[in-house]
Short mmCIF file of C-alpha atoms in Angstrom, two decimals:
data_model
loop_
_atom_site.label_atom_id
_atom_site.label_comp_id
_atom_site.label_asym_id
_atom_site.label_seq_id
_atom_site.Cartn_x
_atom_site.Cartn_y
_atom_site.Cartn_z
CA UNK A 111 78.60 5.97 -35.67
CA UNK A 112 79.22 3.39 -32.60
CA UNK A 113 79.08 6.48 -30.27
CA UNK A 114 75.55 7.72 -31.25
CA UNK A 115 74.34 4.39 -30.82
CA UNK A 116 75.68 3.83 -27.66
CA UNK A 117 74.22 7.45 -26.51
CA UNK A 118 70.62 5.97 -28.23
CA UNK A 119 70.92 2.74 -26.20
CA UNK A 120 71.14 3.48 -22.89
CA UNK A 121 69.30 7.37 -23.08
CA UNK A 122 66.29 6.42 -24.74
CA UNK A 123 65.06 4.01 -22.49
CA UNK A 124 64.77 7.38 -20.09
CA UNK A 125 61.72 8.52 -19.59
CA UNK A 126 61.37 11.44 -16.77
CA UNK A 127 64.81 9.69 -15.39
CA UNK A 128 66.25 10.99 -11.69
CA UNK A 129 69.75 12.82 -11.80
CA UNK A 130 71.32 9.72 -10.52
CA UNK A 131 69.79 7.73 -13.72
CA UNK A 132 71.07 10.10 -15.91
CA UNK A 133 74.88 10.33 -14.10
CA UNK A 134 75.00 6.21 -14.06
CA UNK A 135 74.34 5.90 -17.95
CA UNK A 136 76.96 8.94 -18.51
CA UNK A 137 79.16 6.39 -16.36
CA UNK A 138 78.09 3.58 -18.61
CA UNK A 139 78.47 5.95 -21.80
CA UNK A 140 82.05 6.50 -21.23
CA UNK A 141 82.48 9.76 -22.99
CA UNK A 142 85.79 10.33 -24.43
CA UNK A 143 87.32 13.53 -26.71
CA UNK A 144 87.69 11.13 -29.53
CA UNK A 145 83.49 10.16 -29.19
CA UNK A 146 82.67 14.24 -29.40
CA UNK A 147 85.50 14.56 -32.04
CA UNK A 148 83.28 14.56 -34.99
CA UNK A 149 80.88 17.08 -33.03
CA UNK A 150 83.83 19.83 -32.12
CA UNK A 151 81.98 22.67 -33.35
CA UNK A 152 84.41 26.17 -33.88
CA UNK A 153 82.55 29.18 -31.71
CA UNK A 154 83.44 31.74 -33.32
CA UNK A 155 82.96 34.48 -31.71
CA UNK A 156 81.00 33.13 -29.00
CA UNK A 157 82.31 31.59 -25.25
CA UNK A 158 81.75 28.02 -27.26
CA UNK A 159 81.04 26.04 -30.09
CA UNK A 160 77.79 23.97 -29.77
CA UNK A 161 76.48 21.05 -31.40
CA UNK A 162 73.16 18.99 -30.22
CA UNK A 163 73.85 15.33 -30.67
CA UNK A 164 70.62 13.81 -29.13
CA UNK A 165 67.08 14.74 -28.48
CA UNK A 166 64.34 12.84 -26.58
CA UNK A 167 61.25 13.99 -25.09
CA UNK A 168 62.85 13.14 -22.09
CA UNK A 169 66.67 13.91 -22.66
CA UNK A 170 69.62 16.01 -24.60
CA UNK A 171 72.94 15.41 -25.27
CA UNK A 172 75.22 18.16 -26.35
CA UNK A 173 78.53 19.09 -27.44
CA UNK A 174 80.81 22.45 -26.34
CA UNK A 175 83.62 23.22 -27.62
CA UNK A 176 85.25 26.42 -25.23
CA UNK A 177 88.06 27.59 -27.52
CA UNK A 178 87.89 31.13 -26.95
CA UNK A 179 88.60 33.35 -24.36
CA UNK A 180 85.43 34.29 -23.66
CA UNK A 181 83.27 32.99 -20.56
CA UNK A 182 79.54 32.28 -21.49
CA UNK A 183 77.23 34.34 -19.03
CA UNK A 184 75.74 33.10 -15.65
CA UNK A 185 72.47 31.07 -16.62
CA UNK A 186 70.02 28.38 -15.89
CA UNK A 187 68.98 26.25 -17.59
CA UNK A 188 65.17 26.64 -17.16
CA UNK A 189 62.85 23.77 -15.65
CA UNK A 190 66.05 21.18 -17.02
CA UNK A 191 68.67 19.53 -14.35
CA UNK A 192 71.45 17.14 -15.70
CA UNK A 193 75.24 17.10 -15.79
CA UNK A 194 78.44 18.66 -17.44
CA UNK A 195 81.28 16.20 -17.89
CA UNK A 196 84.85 17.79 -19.08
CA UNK A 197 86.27 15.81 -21.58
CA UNK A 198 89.59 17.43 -21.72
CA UNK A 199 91.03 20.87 -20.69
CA UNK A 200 90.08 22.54 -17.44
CA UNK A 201 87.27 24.96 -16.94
CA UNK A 202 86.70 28.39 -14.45
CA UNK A 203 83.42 27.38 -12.91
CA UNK A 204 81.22 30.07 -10.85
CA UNK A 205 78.17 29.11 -9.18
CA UNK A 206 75.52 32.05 -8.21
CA UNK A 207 72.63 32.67 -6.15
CA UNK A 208 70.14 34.92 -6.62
CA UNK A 209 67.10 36.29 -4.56
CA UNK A 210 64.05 37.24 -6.52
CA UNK A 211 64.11 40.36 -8.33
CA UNK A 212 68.08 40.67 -8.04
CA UNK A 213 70.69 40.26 -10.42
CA UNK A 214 73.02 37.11 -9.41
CA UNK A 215 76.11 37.27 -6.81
CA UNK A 216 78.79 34.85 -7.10
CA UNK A 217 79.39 32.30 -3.99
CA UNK A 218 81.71 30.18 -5.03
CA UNK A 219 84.30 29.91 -7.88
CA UNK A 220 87.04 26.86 -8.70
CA UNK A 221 88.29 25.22 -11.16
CA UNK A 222 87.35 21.87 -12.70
CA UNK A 223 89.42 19.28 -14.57
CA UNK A 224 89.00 16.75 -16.57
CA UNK A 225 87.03 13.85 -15.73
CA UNK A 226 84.90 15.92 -13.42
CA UNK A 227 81.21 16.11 -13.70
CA UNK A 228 79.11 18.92 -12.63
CA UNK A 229 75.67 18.40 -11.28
CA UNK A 230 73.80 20.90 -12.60
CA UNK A 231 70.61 20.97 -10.22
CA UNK A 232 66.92 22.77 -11.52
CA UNK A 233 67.47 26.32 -10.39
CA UNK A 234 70.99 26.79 -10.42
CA UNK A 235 73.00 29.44 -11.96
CA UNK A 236 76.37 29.61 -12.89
CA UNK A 237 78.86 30.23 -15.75
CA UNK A 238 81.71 28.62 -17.12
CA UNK A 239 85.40 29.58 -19.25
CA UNK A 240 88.13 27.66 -20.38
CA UNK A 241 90.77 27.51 -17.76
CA UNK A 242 93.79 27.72 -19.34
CA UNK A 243 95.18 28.02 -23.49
CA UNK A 244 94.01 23.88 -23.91
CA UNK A 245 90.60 24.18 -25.29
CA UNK A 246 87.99 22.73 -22.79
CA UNK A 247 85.81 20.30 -24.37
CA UNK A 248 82.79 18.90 -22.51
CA UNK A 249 79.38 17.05 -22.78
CA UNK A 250 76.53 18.01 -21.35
CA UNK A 251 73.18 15.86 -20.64
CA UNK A 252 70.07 17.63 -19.60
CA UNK A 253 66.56 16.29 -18.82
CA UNK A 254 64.26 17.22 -19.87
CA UNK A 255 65.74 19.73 -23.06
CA UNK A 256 66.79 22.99 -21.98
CA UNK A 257 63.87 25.64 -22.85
CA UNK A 258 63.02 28.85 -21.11
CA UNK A 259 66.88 28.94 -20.25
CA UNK A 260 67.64 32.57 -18.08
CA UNK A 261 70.65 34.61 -18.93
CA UNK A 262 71.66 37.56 -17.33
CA UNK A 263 74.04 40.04 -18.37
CA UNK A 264 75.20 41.58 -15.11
CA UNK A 265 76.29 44.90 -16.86
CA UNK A 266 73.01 45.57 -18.32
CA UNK A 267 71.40 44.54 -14.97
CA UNK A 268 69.05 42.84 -16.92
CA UNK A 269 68.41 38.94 -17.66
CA UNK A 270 66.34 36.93 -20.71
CA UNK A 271 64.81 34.09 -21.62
CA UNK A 272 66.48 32.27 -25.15
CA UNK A 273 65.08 30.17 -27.38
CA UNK A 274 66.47 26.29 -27.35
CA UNK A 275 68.53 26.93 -29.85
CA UNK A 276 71.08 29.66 -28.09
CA UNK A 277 73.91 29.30 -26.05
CA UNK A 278 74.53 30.81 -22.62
CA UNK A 279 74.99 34.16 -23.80
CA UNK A 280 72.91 37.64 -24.65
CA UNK A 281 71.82 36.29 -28.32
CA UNK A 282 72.64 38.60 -31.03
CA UNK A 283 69.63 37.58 -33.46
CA UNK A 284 66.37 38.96 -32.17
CA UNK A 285 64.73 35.59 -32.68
CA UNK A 286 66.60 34.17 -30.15
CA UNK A 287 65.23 36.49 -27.35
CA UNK A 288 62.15 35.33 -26.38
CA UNK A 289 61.65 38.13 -23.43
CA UNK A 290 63.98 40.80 -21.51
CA UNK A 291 63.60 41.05 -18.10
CA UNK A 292 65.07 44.44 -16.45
CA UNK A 293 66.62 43.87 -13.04
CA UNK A 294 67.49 46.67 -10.32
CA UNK A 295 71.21 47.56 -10.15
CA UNK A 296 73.05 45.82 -6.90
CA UNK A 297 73.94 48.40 -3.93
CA UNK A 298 77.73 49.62 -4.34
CA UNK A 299 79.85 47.76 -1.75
CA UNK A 300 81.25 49.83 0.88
#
């Protein structure tokens, strides 16, 4: 598949590559919905279908597919930074912050379209949804691959750590969650 081999030619010369290295060879990639076509993975009954599509030591390349109405939860995405390009469709987009020991607050919330690309900086938390009815379909590129990724389920006031092979969500097989960390519940607003 030309695709693949484009992604293996210009990510696997990255080793330990800046965020601007990886955003100029998504530029040079030139992503399209027909390149993740064959990757469009159905969620289910999850906030997206996921499909990884390349693994380095140093990088990985994935596939989401946001067809339902579901938002995935705010997360992290552990020691990893990288970016989120939307292929098509339009997404909600929340960005948190969170003081130690606290469950996340929400600081800022907009919409992205596509063509944008989301820097997704070590640290940050945030969640994403589909927009609107048109499924969202976008590509993400992470260095290094995700693991020790934080979720938090606001509700619970509690957050966990998931294996590399869950989504941004509150995994339903126990093998999934790697630890559960308890969090006190936020002050009522007045």
């Amino acid at each position: 598949m030309l695709f693949l081999t484009k992604i293996e030619k210009l990510f696997t010369p990255l080793v330990q590559p800046t965020s601007q290295e990886l955003l100029d060879a998504i530029h040079k990639l030139q992503a399209s919905v027909k390149d993740a076509g064959p990757f469009i993975r159905d969620p289910e009954n999850k906030p997206y279908g996921r499909k990884l599509i390349y693994k380095s030591d140093h990088v990985e390349i994935l596939v989401m597919h946001w067809a339902s109405a579901l938002d995935c939860s705010p997360h992290d995405h552990g020691q990893s930074y990288g970016w989120v390009q939307i292929l098509s469709g339009s997404s909600n987009h929340t960005l948190y912050k969170l003081r130690p020991g606290e469950l996340p607050v929400p600081v800022k919330e907009q919409v992205e379209n596509k063509g944008s690309l989301l820097n997704v900086g070590r640290g940050m938390i945030h969640k994403m949804g589909t927009h609107e009815k048109d499924p969202l379909i976008t590509l993400h590129v992470y260095s290094p691959p995700i693991s020790g990724m934080k979720v938090f389920d606001l509700e619970k006031c509690a957050a966990c750590i998931v294996s590399e092979d869950c989504g941004a969500w509150w995994p339903d097989e126990q093998r999934q969650l790697l630890q559960t960390i308890l969090l006190p519940p936020q002050p009522a607003k007045r």
